[in-house]
Coordinates of C-alpha atoms and ligand atoms in Angstrom, one line a residue:
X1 CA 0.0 0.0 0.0
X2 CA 2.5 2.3 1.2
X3 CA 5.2 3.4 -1.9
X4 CA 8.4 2.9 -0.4
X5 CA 10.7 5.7 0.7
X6 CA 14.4 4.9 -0.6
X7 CA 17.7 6.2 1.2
X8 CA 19.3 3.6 -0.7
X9 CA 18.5 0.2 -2.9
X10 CA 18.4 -1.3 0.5
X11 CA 17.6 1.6 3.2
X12 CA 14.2 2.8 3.7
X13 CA 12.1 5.6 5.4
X14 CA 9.4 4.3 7.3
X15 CA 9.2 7.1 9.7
X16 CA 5.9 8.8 10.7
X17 CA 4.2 12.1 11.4
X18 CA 2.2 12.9 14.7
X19 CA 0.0 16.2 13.8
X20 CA -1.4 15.4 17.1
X21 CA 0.2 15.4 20.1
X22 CA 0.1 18.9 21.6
X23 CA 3.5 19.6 23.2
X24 CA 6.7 17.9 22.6
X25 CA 7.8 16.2 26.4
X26 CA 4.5 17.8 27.4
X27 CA 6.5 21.2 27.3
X28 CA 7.2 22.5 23.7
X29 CA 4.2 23.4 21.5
X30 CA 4.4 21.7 18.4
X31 CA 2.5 24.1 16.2
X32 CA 3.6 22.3 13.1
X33 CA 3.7 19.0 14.1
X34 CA 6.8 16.5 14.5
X35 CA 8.3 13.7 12.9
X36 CA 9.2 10.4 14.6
X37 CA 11.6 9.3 11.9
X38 CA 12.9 5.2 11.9
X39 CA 14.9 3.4 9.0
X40 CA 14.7 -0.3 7.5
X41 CA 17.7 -2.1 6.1
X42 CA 16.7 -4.8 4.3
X43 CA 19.9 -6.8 3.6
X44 CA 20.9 -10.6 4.1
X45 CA 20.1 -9.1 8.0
X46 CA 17.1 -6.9 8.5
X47 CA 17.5 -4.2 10.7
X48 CA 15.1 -1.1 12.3
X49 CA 17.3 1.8 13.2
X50 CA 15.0 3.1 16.1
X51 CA 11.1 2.8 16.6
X52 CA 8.8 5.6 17.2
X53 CA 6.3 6.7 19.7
X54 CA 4.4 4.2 20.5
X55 CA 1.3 5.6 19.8
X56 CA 1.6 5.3 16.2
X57 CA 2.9 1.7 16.1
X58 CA 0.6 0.8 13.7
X59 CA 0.8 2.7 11.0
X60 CA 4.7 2.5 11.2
X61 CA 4.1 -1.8 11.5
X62 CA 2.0 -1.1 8.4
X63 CA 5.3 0.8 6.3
X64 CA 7.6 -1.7 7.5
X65 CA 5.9 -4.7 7.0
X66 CA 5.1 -3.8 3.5
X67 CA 8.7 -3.7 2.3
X68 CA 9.4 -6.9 4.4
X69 CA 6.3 -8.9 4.1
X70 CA 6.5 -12.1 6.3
X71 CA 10.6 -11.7 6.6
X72 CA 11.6 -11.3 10.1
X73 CA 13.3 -8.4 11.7
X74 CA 16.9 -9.7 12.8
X75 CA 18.4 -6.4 14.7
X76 CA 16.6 -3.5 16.4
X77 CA 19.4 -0.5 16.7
X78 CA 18.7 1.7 19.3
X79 CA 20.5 5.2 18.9
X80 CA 18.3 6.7 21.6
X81 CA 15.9 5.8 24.6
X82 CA 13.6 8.3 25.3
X83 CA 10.4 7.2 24.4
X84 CA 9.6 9.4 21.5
X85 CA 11.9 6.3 19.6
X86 CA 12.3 3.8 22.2
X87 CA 7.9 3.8 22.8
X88 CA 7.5 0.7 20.8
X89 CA 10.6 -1.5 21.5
X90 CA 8.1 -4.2 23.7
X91 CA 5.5 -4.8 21.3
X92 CA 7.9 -5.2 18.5
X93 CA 10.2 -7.2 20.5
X94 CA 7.3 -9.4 21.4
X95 CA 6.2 -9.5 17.6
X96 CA 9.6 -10.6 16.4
X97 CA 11.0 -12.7 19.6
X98 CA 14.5 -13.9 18.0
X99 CA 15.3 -9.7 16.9
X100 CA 18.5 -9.2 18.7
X101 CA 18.4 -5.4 20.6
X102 CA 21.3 -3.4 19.8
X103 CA 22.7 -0.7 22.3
X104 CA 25.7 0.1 24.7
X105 CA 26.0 -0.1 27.8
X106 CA 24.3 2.4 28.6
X107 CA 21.4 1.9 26.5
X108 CA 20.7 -1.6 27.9
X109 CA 19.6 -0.9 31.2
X110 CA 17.3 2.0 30.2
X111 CA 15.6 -1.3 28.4
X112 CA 15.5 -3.4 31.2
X113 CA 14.2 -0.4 33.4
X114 CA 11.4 1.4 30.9
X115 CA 10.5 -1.9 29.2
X116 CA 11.9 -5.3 31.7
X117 CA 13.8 -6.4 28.5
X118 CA 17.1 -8.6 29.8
X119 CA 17.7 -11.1 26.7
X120 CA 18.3 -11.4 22.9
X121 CA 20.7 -7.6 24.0
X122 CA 24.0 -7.1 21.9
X123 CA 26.3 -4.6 23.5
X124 CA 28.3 -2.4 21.1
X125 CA 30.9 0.1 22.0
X126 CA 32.6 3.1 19.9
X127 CA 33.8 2.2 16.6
X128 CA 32.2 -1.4 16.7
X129 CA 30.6 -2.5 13.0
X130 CA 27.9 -5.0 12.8
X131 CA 27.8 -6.3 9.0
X132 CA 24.3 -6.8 7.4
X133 CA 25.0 -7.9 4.1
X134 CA 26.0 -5.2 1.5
X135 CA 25.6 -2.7 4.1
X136 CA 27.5 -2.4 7.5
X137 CA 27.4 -0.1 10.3
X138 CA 29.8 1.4 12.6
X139 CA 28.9 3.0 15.6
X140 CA 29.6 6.0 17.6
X141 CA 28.6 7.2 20.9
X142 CA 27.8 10.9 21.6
X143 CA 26.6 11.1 25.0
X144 CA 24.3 14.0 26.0
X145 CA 23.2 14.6 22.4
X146 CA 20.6 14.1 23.7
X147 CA 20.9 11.6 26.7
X148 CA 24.0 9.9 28.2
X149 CA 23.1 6.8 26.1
X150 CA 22.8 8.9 22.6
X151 CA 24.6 7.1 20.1
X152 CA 25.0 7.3 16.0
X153 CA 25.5 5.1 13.5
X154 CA 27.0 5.4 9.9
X155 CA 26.3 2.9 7.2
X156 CA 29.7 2.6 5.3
X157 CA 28.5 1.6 1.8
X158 CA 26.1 4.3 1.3
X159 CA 27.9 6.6 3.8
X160 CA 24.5 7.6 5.5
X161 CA 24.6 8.8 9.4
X162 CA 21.9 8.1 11.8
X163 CA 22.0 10.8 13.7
X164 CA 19.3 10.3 16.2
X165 CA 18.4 13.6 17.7
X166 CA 21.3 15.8 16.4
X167 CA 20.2 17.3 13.0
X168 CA 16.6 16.6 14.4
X169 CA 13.8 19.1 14.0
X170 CA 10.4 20.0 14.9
X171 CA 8.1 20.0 12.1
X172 CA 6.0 16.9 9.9
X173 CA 7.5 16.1 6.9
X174 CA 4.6 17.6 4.8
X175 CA 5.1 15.2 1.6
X176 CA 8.5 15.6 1.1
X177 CA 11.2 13.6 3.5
X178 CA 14.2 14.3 1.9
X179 CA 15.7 18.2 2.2
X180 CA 15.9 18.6 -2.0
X181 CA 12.3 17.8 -1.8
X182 CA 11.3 20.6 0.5
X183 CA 11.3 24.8 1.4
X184 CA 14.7 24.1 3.6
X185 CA 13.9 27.7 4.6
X186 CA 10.6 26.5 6.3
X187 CA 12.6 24.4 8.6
X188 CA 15.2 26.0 9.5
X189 CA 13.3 28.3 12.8
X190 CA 11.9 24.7 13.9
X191 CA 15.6 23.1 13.3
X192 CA 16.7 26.0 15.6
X193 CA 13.8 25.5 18.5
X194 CA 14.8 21.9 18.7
X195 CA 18.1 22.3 18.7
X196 CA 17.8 25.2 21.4
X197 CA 15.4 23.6 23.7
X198 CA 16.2 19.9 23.4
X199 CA 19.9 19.9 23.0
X200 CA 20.9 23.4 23.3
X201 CA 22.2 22.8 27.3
X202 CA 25.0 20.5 25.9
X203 CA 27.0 22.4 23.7
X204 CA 30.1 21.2 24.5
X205 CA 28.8 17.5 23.9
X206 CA 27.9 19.0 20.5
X207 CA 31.3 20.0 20.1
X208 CA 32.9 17.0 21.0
X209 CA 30.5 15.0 18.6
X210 CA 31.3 16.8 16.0
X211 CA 34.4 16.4 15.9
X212 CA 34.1 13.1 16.2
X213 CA 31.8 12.9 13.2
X214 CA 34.1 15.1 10.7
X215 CA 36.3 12.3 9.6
X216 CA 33.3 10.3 8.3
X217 CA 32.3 11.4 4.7
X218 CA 28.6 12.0 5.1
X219 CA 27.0 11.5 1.6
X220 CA 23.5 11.6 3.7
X221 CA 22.5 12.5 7.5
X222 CA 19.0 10.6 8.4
X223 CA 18.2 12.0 11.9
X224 CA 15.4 11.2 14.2
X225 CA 12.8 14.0 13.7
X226 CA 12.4 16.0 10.7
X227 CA 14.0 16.2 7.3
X228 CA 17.0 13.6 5.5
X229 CA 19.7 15.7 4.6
X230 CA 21.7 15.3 1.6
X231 CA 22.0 18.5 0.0
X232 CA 22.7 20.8 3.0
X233 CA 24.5 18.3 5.1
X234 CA 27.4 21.3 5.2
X235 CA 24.6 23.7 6.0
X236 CA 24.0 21.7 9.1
X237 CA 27.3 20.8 10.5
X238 CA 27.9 24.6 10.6
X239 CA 24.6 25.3 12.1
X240 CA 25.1 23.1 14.9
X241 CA 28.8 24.0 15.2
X242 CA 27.5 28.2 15.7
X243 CA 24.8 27.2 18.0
X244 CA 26.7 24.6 20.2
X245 CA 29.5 27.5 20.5
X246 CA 26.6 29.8 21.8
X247 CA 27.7 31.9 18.8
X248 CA 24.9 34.7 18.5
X249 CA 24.3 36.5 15.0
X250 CA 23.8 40.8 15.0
X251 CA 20.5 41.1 16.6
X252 CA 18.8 41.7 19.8
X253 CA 16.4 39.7 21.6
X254 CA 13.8 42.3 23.7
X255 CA 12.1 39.8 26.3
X256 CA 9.8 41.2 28.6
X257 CA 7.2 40.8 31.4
X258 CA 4.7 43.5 31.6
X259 CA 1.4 43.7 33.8
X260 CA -0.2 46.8 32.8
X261 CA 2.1 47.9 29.8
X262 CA 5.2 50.4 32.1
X263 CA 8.0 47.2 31.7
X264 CA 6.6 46.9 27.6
X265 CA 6.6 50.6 27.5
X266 CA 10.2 50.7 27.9
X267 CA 11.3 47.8 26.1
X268 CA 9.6 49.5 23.1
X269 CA 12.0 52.6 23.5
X270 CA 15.0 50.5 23.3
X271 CA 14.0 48.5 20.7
X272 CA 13.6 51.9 18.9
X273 CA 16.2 52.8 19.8
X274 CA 18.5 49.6 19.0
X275 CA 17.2 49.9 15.4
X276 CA 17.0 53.5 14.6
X277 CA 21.2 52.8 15.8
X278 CA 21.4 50.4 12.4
X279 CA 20.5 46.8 13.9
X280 CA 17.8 45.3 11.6
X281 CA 16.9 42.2 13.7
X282 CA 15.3 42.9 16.7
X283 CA 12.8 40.1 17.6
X284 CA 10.5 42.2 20.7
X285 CA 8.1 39.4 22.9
X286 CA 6.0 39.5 25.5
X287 CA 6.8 36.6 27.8
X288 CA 3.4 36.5 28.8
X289 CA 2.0 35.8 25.0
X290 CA 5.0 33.8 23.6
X291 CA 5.4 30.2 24.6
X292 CA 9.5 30.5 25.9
X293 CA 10.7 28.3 23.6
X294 CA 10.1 30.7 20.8
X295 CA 12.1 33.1 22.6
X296 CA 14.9 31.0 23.6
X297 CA 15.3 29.6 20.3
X298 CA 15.8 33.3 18.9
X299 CA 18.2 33.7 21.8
X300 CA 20.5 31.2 20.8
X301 CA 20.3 33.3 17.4
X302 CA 20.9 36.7 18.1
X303 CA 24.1 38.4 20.4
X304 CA 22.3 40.6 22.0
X305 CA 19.5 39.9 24.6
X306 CA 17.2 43.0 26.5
X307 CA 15.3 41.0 29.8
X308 CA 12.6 43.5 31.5
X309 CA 10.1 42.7 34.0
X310 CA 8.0 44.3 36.9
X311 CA 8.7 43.5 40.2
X312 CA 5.8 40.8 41.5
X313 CA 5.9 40.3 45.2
X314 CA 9.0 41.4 45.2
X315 CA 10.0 38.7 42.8
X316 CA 10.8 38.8 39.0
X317 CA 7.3 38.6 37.2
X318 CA 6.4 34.9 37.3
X319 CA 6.5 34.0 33.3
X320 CA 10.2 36.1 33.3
X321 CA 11.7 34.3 36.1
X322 CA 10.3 31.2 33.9
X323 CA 12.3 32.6 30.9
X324 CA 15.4 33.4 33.1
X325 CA 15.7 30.1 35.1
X326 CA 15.4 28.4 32.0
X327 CA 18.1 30.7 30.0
X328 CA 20.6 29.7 33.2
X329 CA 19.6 26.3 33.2
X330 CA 20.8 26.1 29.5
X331 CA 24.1 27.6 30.5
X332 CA 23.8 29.9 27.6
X333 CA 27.1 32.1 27.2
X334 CA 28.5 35.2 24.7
X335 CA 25.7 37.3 25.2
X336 CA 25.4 41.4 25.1
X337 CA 22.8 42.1 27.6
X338 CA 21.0 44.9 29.1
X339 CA 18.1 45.3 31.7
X340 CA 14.5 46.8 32.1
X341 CA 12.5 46.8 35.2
X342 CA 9.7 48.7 36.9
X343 CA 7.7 48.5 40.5
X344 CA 5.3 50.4 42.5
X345 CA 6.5 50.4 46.3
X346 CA 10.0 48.3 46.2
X347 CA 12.3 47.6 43.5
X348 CA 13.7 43.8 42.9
X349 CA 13.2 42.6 39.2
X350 CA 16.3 44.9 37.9
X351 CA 18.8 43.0 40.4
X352 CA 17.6 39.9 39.7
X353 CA 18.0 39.6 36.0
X354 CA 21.6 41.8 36.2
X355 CA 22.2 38.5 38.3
X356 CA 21.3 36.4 35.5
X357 CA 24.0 38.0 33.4
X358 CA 26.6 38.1 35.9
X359 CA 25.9 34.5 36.5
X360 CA 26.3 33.3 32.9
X361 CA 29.1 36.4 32.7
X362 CA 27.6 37.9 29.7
X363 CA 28.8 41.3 29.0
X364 CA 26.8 44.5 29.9
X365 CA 26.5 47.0 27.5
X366 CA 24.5 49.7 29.9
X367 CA 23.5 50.3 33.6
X368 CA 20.0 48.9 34.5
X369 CA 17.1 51.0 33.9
X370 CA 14.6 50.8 36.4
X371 CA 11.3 53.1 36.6
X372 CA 8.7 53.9 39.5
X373 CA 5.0 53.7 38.0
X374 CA 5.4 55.1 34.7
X375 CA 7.7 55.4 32.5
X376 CA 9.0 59.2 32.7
X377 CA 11.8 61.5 31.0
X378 CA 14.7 60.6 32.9
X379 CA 14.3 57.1 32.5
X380 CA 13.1 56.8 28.7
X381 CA 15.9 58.7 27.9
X382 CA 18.4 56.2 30.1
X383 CA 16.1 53.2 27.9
X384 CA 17.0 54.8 24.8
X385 CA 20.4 54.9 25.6
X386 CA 20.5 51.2 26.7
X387 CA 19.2 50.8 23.6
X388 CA 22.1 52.7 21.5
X389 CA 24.4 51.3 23.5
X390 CA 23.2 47.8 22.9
X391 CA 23.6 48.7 18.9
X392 CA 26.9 50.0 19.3
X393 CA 28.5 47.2 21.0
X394 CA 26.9 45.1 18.0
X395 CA 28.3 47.2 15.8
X396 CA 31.7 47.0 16.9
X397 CA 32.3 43.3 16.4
X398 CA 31.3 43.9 12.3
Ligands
FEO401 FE1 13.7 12.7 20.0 FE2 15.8 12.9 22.8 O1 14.4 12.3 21.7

């Protein structure tokens, strides 16, 4: 029924799309959709590289069992455990009982502990191949891209990665799978939200995976989610190596929280400011409106980052102490920064988000603005020149 998808004579898709599912881990809105993506070798072995949620078992059973018929499957790879690939490994273990598991040691006992599976395991460790036939893979750990059991595989004869999570993205694949058959463009904001939210914490992970991965010649990269690249696969690598090295573009980032419109108020005169200074991306959101991942993912994008918010019970605003705590969980570094803040009867927001920065040593551009009630002279003009002096500083590394 289904028209197979072809990485190779051999090497299928047989991935699916969830259009569904509301939030990604129950936390990241997955406006367009997602991709749980899983590949078939059919060779003298058979092999699944990864299953998907388990929710949509069977309509991926359906794809694979089309190209296979009543063959059995022989080995089950398993890059990655969390459930979005690792959801169906008990019902397809039960379906084929003699399929050997494949995973490293520290894949194996996520099995036994999310699905009580102790036998018909092979452990693998870095660099170990396991020949199928015409095709053969090698395999490379990379832990903490996205787990500590993350792992990779390369198919030597078609010199295909699977990448698991790295290169993943949010987004379905919305007819066409491969990246020559789609808007690349389209993808790349949801590459850069996945990448930011899911991964972005372990940059230096990234970095040592990468390395790792640049003596293969990569004529295809096949992650988990999202597109198969095998026209921007250089496009990619680069991408990943900027964002893992926390390398901001020119731009700023205005993120604020505003109750009654006083914080927004002044995050509108910098961001004025800021552009009427010569910086053309200045991405302004109200943390209230925008889910966070939106934002982060344009803070791993841009230099420069503007944080504002009212003081609430003598706290940072609820949703911006959300944003913050999640910006220092990620560790994100290399940032220009500057800060907004206004109260009514005691001041706090201002030196809590200067102690965001300090933390994660990103460098100030200005002193902290912070206003009594509304927004007056003195201080718009002290927002405006926040805002120059963001653009300047941005200017200065051209
Ligand atoms: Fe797509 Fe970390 O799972």
């Amino acid at each position: 029924m289904y028209k197979p998808v072809n990485l190779s004579d051999q090497i299928f898709y047989v991935g699916v799309n969830d259009r569904r599912t509301n939030l990604f881990e129950n936390m990241w809105p997955l406006d367009r959709g997602v991709s749980y993506n899983s590949y078939l070798i059919v060779d003298e072995k058979i092999t699944i590289i990864d299953t998907v949620e388990a929710g949509h078992f069977e309509k991926w059973m359906a794809k694979v069992r089309d190209i296979i018929n009543d063959r059995p499957v022989d080995y089950l790879v398993v890059n990655h455990m969390e459930p979005d690939h690792s959801g169906a490994i008990r019902i397809l273990a039960e379906l084929y009982p003699d399929m050997q598991i494949v995973g490293n040691k520290k894949t194996l006992p996520m099995i036994e502990g999310y699905y009580g599976i102790t036998s018909n395991t092979l452990t693998v460790k870095e660099g170990d191949s396991l020949a199928l036939g015409n095709n053969n893979l090698t395999f490379h750990t990379v832990p903490m891209v996205h787990w500590p059991e993350s792992m990779v595989c390369f198919e030597e004869t078609n010199q295909i990665l699977f990448s698991s999570d790295a290169f993943g993205s949010f987004g379905t694949l919305d007819g066409g799978i491969f990246d020559d058959e789609l808007d690349f463009d389209h993808y790349k904001e949801e590459m850069r939200r996945y990448y930011s939210n899911i991964v972005g914490k372990y940059g230096n992970p990234v970095q040592k995976a990468l390395s790792k991965l640049s003596t293969l010649d990569l004529k295809m990269i096949a992650p988990s989610h999202g597109p198969v690249y095998r026209e921007h696969i250089a496009d990619m690598v680069a991408m990943y190596d900027q964002w893992s090295k926390y390398e901001g573009e020119e731009g700023v980032v205005v993120a604020y929280a505003s109750m009654y419109g006083n914080t927004e108020e002044m995050a509108e005169v910098t961001a004025r400011a800021i552009a009427e200074n010569g910086i053309k991306n200045v991405r302004v959101y109200d943390v209230s409106k925008t889910h966070p991942s939106f934002v982060i993912s344009d803070i791993f994008k841009y230099k420069g980052l503007v944080l504002g918010s009212p003081t609430y019970c003598n706290e940072l605003h609820p949703n911006m102490e959300a944003l913050a705590m999640k910006v220092q969980h990620m560790g994100i570094t290399n940032r220009y920064y500057g800060v907004l803040g206004s109260y009514t009867w005691a001041g706090a927001a201002v030196k809590k988000l200067n102690e965001v920065g300090e933390t994660l040593k990103w460098e100030s551009v200005a002193e902290a603005v912070e206003e009594k009630h509304a927004l007056k002279t003195e201080k718009y003009k002290a927002c405006w020149q926040l805002g120059e002096a963001m653009a300047e500083r941005l200017k200065a590394d051209r």
